[in-house]
Short mmCIF file of C-alpha atoms and ligand atoms in Angstrom, two decimals:
data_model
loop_
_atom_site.label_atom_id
_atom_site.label_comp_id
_atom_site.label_asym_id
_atom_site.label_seq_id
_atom_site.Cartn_x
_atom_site.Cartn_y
_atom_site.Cartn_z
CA UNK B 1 0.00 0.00 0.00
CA UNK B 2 1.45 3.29 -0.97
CA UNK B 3 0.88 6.18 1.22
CA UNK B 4 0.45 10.23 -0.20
CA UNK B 5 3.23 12.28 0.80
CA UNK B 6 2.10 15.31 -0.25
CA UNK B 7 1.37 16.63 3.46
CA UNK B 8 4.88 15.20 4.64
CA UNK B 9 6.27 17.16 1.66
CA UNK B 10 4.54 20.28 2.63
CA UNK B 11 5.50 19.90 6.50
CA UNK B 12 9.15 19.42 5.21
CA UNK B 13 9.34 22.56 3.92
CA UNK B 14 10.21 24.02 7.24
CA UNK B 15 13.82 23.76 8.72
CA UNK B 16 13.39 22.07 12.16
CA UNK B 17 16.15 23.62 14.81
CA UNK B 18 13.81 22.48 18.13
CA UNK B 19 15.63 21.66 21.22
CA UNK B 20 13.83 18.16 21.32
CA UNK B 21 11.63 16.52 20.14
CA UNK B 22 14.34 17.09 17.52
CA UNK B 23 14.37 16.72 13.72
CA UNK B 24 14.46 12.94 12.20
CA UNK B 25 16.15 12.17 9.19
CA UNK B 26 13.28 13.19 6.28
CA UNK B 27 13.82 9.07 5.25
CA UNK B 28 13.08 7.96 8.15
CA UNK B 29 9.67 9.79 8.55
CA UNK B 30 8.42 8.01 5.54
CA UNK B 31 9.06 5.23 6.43
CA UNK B 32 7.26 5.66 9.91
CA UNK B 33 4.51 7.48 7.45
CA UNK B 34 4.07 3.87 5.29
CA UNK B 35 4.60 1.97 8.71
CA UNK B 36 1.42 3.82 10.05
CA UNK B 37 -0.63 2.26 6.92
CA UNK B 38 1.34 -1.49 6.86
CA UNK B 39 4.19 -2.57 8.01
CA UNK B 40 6.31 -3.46 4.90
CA UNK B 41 5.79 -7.52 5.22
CA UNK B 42 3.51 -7.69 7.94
CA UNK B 43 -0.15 -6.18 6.95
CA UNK B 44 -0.71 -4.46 9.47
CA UNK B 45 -0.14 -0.71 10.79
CA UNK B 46 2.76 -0.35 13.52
CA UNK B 47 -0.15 0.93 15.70
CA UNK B 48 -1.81 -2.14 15.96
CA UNK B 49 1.13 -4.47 16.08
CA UNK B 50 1.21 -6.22 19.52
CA UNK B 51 4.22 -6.44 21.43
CA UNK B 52 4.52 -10.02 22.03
CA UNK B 53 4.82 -10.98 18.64
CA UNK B 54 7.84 -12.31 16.65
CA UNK B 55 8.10 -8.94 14.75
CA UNK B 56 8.33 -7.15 17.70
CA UNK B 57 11.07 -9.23 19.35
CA UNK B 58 12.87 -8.80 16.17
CA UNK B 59 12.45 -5.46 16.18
CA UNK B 60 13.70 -5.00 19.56
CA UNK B 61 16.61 -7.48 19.20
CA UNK B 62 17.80 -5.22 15.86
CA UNK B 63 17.81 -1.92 17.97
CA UNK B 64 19.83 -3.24 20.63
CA UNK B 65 22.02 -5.04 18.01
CA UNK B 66 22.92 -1.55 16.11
CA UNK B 67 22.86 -0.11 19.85
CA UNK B 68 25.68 -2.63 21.07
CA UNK B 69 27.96 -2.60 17.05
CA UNK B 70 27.48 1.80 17.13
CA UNK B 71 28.94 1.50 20.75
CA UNK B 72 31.37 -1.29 20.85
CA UNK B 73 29.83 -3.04 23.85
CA UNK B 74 31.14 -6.31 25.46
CA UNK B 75 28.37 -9.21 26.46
CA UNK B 76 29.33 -7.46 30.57
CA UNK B 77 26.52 -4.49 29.26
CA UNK B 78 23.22 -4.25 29.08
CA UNK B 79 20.94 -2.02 26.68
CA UNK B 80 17.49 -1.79 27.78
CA UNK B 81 14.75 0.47 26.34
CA UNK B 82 12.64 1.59 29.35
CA UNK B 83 10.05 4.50 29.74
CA UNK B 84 9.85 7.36 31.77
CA UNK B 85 12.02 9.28 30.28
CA UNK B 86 15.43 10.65 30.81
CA UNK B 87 13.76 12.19 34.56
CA UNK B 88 12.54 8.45 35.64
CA UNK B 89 16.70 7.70 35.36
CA UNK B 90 17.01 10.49 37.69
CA UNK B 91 15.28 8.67 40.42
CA UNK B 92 16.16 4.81 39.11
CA UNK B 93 20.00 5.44 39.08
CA UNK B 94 19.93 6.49 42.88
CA UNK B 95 17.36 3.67 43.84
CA UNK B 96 19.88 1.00 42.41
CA UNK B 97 23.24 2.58 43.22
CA UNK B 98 22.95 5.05 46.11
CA UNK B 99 19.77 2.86 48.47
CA UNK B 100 21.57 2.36 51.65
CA UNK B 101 25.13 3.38 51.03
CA UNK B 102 27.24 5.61 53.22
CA UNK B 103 29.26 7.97 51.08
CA UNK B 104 27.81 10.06 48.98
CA UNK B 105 27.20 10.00 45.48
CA UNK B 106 29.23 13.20 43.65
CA UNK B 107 26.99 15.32 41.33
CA UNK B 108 28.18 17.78 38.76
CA UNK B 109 26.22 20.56 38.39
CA UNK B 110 25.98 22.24 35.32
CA UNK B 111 23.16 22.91 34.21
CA UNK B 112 18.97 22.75 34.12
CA UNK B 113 19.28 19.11 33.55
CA UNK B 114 22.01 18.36 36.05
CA UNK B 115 20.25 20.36 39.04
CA UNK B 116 17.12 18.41 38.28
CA UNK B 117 19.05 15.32 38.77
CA UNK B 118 20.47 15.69 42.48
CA UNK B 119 17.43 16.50 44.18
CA UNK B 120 16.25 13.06 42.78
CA UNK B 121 19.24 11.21 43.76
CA UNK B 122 18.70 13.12 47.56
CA UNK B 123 16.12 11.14 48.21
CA UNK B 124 17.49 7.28 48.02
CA UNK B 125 20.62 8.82 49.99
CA UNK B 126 23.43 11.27 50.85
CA UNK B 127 24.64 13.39 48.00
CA UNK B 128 27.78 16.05 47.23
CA UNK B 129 27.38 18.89 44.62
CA UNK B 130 30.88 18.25 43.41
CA UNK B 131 30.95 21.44 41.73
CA UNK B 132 27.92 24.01 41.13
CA UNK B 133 27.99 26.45 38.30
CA UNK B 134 25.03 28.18 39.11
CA UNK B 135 26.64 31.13 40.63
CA UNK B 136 28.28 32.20 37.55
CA UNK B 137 24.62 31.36 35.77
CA UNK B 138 25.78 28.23 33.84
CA UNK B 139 27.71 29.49 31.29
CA UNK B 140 30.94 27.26 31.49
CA UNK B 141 31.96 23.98 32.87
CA UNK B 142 34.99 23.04 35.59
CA UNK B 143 38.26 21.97 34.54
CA UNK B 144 39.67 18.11 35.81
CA UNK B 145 41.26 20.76 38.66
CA UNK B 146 38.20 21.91 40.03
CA UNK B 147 37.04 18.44 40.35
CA UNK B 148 37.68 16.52 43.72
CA UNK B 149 35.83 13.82 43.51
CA UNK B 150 35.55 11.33 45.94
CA UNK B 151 37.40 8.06 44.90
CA UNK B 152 34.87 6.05 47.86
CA UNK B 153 31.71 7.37 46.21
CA UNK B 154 29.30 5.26 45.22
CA UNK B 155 28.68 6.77 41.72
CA UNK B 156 29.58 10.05 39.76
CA UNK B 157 27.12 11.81 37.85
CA UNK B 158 26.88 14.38 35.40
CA UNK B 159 25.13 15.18 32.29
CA UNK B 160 27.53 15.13 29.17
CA UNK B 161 25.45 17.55 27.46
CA UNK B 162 23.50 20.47 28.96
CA UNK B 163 20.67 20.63 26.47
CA UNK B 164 19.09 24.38 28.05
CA UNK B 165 22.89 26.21 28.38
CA UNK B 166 24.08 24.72 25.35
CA UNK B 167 27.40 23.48 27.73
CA UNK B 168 29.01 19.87 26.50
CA UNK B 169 31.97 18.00 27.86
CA UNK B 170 34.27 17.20 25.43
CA UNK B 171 36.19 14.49 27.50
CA UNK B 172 34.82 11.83 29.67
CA UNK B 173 35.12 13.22 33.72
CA UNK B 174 36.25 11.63 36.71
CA UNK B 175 38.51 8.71 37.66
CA UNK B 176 38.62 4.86 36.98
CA UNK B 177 37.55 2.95 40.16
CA UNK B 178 34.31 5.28 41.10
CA UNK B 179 31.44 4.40 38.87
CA UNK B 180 30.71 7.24 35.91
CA UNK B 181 26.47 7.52 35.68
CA UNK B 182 26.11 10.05 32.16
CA UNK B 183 23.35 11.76 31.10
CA UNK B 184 23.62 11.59 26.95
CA UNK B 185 20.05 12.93 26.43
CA UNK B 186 21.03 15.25 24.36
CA UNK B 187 24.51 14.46 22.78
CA UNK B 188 23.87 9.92 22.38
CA UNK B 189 25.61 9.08 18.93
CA UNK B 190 26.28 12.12 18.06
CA UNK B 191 30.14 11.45 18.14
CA UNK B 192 31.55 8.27 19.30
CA UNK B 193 31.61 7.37 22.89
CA UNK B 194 33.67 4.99 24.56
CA UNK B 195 31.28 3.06 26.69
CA UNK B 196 33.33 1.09 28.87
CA UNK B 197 34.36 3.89 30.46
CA UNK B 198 31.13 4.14 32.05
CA UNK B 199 28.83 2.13 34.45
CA UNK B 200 25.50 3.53 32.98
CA UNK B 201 24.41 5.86 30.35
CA UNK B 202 20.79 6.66 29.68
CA UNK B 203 19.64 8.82 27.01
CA UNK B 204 15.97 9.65 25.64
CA UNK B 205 15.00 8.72 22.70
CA UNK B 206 14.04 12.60 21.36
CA UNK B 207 17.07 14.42 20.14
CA UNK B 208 19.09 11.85 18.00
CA UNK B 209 17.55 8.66 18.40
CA UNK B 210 13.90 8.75 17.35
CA UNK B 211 10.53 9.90 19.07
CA UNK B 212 9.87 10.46 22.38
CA UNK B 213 8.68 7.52 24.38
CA UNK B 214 11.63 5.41 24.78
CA UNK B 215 14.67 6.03 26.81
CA UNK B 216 18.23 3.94 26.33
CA UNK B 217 19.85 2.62 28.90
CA UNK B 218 23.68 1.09 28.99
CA UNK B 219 24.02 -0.81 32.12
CA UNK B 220 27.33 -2.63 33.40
CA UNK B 221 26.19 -6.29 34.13
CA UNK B 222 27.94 -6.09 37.88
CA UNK B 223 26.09 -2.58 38.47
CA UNK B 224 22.87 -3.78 37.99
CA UNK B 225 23.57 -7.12 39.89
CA UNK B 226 24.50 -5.44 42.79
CA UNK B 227 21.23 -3.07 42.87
CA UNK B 228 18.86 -3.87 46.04
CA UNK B 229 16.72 -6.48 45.87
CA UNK B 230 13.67 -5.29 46.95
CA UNK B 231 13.19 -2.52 43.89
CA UNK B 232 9.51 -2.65 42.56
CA UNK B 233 9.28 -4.33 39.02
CA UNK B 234 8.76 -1.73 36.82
CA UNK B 235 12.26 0.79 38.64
CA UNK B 236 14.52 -2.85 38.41
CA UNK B 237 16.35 -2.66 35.67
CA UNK B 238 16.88 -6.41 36.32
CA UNK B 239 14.00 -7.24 35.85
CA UNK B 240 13.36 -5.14 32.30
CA UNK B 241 16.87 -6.68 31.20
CA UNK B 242 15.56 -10.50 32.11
CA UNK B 243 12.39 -10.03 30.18
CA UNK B 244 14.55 -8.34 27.23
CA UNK B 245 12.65 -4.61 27.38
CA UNK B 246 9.22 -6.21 27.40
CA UNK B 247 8.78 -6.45 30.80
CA UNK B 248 4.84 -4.71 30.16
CA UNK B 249 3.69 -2.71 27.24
CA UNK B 250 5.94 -0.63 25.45
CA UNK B 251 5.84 2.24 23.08
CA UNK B 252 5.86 -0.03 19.86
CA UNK B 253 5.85 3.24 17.56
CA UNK B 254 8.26 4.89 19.01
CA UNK B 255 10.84 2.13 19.38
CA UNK B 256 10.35 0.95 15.48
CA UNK B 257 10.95 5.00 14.70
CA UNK B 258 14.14 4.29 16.97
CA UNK B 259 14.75 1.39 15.05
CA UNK B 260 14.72 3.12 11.57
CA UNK B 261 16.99 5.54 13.07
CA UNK B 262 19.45 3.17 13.87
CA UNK B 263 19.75 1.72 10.36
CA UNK B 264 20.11 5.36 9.00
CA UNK B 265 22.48 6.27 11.56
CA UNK B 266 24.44 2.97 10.68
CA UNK B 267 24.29 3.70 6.89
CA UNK B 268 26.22 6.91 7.49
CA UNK B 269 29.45 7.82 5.60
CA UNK B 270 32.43 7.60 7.91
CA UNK B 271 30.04 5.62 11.08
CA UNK B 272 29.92 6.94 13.69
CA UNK B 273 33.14 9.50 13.35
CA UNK B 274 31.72 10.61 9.99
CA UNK B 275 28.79 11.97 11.78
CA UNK B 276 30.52 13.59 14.90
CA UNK B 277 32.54 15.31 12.25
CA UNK B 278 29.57 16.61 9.82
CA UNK B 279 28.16 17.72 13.78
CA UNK B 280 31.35 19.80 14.47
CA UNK B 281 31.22 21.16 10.98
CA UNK B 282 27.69 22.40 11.45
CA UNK B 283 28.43 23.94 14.85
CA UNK B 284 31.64 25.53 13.63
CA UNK B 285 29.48 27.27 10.68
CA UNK B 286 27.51 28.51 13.24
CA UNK B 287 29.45 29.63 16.01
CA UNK B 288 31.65 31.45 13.14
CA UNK B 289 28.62 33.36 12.30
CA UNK B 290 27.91 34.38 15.86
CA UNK B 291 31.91 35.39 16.41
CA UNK B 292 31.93 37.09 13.11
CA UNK B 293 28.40 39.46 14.35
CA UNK B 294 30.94 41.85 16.18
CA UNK B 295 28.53 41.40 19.66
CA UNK B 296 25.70 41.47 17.70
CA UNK B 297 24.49 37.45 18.16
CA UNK B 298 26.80 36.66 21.94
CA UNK B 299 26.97 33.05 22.52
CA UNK B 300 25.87 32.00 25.88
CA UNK B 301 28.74 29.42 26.58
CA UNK B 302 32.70 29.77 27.18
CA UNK B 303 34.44 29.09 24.29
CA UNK B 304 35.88 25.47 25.35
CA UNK B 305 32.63 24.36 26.67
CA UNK B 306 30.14 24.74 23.24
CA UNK B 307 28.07 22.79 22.80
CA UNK B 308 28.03 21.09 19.14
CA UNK B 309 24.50 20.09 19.83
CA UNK B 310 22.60 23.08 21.19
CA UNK B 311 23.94 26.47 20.29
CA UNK B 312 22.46 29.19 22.53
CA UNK B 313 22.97 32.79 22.50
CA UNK B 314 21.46 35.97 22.97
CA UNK B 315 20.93 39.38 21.18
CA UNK B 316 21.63 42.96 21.70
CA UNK B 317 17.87 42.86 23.51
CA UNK B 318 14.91 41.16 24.16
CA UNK B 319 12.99 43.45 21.71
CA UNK B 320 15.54 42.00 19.10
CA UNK B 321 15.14 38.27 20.13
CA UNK B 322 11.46 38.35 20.13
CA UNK B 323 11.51 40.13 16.42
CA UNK B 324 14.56 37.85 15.53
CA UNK B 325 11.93 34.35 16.51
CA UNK B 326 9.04 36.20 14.58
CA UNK B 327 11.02 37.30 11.07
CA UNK B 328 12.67 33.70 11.79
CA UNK B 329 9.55 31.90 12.14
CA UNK B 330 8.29 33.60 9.00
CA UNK B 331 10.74 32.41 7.36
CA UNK B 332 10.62 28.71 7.92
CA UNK B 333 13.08 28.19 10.77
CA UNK B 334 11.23 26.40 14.07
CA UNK B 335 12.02 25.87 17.27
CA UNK B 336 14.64 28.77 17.34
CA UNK B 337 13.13 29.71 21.02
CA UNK B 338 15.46 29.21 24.28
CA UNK B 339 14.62 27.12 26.72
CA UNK B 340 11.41 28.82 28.59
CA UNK B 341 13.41 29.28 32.07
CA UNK B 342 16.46 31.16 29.89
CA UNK B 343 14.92 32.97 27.04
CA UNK B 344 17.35 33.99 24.22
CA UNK B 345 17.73 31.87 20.88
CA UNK B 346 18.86 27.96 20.62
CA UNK B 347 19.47 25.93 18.28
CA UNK B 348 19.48 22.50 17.93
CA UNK B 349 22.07 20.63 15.12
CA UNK B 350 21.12 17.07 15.99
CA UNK B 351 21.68 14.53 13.74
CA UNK B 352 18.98 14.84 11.44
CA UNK B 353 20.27 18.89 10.87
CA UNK B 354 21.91 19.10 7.74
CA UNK B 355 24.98 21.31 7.23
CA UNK B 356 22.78 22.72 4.52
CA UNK B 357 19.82 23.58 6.95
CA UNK B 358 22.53 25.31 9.15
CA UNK B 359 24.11 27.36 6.01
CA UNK B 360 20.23 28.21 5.35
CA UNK B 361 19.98 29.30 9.22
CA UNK B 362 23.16 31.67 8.67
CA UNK B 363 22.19 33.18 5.11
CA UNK B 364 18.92 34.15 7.30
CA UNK B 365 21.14 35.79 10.48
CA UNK B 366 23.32 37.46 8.36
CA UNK B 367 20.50 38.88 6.70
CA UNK B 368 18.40 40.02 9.81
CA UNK B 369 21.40 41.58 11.17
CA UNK B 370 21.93 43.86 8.19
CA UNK B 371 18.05 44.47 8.45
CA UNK B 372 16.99 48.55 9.48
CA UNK B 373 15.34 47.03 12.35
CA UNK B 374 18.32 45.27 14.23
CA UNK B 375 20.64 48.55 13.78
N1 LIG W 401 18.32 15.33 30.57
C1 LIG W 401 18.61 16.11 29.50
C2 LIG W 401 20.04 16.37 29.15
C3 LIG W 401 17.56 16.65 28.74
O1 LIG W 401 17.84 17.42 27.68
C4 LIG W 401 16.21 16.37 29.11
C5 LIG W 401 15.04 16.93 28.34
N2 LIG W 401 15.27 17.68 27.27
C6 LIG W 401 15.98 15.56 30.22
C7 LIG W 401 17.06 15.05 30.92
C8 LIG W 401 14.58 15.20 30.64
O2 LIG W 401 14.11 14.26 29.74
P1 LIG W 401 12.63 13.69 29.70
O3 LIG W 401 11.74 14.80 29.29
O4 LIG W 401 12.73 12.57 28.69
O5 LIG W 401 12.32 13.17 31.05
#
């Protein structure tokens, strides 16, 4: 059964910068647009697929399979897709490694997404701000210096990629020995990471993986072994990893999206490095522009801490970013708003950004700043 694409077609015509949900690759939404209709080989629409089928389990099994080749893992790691989002992780990665312990977990704060974190992890047990950036407003990250972590705590955590301040690590933090829990909501396979390093990862699905609904997590066999026993089902990851992620009902859709993504993502030229480097590309166009404005567009972050993903700054006034989002609206660019608790422009080069969506983006800055209304 063919499907019309006309309305996809139309839709496409806008260049999609949003901060997450993110853009897709335009392939993938067609297929997810025929999928709706029939499942190529099945008869039947992905909506109405149940999840204890064969398909499904095949469907699963692939994800995980371009999950584990994209990342290099050994048989010692899990990958489960689990629900909740990146925020249930906030609460599940202190239930399993923090319960009952003594010393307390070390937290990085650097951001919206990191500060939401702690107060999660507070509740299972005692926690250390390891370093807080809020003072100077989030607008850089700490050097290895300013780090003393705690080589007896249970866990560190911080969040590789602060989607709201536009702040990404470009090195892995901490020591070997204490566990490293990562945040990778908003930078997963967008450059390779080396995943041994780390005891868990979790990312949601939304920015470079697929739709909203499903969130990733990498889970060192031990770690999860050694989680208490007494967890209820559904906040075990155990318990998701023994029933292989179908544990009860989940988001078919949006993990056969996720699934589509993955092929794309493993069709790439170059892998996995050929896409981290069309990423850099399309945030070095970008933050050119913005150093090249003479003060006019002021990026938010210090220079070693920019974020390839999420590229936030600010203009001259608020008069200017609110005309700047209109004009840029108008003009087919969406999702150009900051974060609501920051204001101020982002955005968002995820995978499914195209260095030719981002040259579009500039062509349009350029333009607006030579406009009579932004002298
Ligand atoms: N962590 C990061 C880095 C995020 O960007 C977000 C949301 N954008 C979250 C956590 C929260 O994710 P969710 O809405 O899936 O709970």
């Amino acid at each position: 059964m063919t499907a019309s694409t006309g309305a996809l077609t139309d839709r496409r015509g806008r260049y999609n910068f949003s901060g997450g949900p993110g853009a897709l690759p335009e392939e993938v939404l067609r297929e997810a647009q025929q999928a709706i209709v029939e499942v190529p080989g099945t008869g039947l629409s992905v909506l109405g697929l149940g999840h204890r089928t064969a398909w499904f389990r095949d469907v699963v099994d692939e994800t995980v399979h371009h999950l584990r080749c994209l990342l290099n893992l050994s048989d010692g790691y899990e990958v489960l897709l689990l629900q909740g989002g990146a925020s249930l992780q906030f609460s599940m990665v202190p239930m399993a490694l923090l319960r009952g312990r003594e010393q307390p977990a070390d937290y990085v704060l650097t951001g919206y997404w990191s500060a939401k974190a702690l107060p999660e992890a507070q509740r299972e047990g005692p926690v250390r701000a390891l370093w807080d950036g809020s003072p100077a407003g989030y607008t850089r990250l700490p050097n290895d210096g300013e780090l003393d972590c705690n080589p007896r705590a249970p866990y560190l955590h911080y969040v590789s990629n602060e989607t709201v301040e536009g702040l990404q690590f470009h090195r892995v933090l901490g020591f070997e020995g204490v566990p490293r829990v990562c945040d990778m909501s908003s930078d997963f396979l967008s450059t390779p990471v080396d995943a041994t390093r780390f005891a868990l990862i979790y990312a949601h699905a939304q920015k470079n993986l697929g739709p909203a609904g499903v969130t990733v997590v990498v889970i060192r066999r031990e770690v999860m072994d050694a989680a208490p026993a007494d967890l209820p089902a559904m906040l075990d990851y155990r318990r998701h990893a023994h029933m292989g992620s179908i544990y009860n009902t989940p988001p078919v859709f949006a993990i056969y999206v996720t699934l589509l993504v993955m092929r794309w993502l493993r069709g790439q030229p170059g892998g996995l490095r050929g896409v981290a480097e069309r990423n850099e590309a399309k945030a070095a166009r970008l933050y050119g522009l913005l150093d090249a404005s003479g003060g006019f567009y002021r990026p938010r972050a210090a220079l070693a801490d920019r974020s390839h993903m999420n590229v936030v700054f600010t203009l001259p006034s608020v008069e200017l970013e609110r005309e700047f989002l209109r004009r840029a609206e108008a003009a087919g660019f969406s999702g150009l708003e900051g974060h609501r608790t920051l204001g101020g422009v982002r955005a968002s080069l995820y995978n499914a950004v195209t260095l030719d969506d981002v040259a579009a983006l500039c062509a349009f800055m350029q333009e607006f700043q030579r406009s009579p209304e932004a002298r």
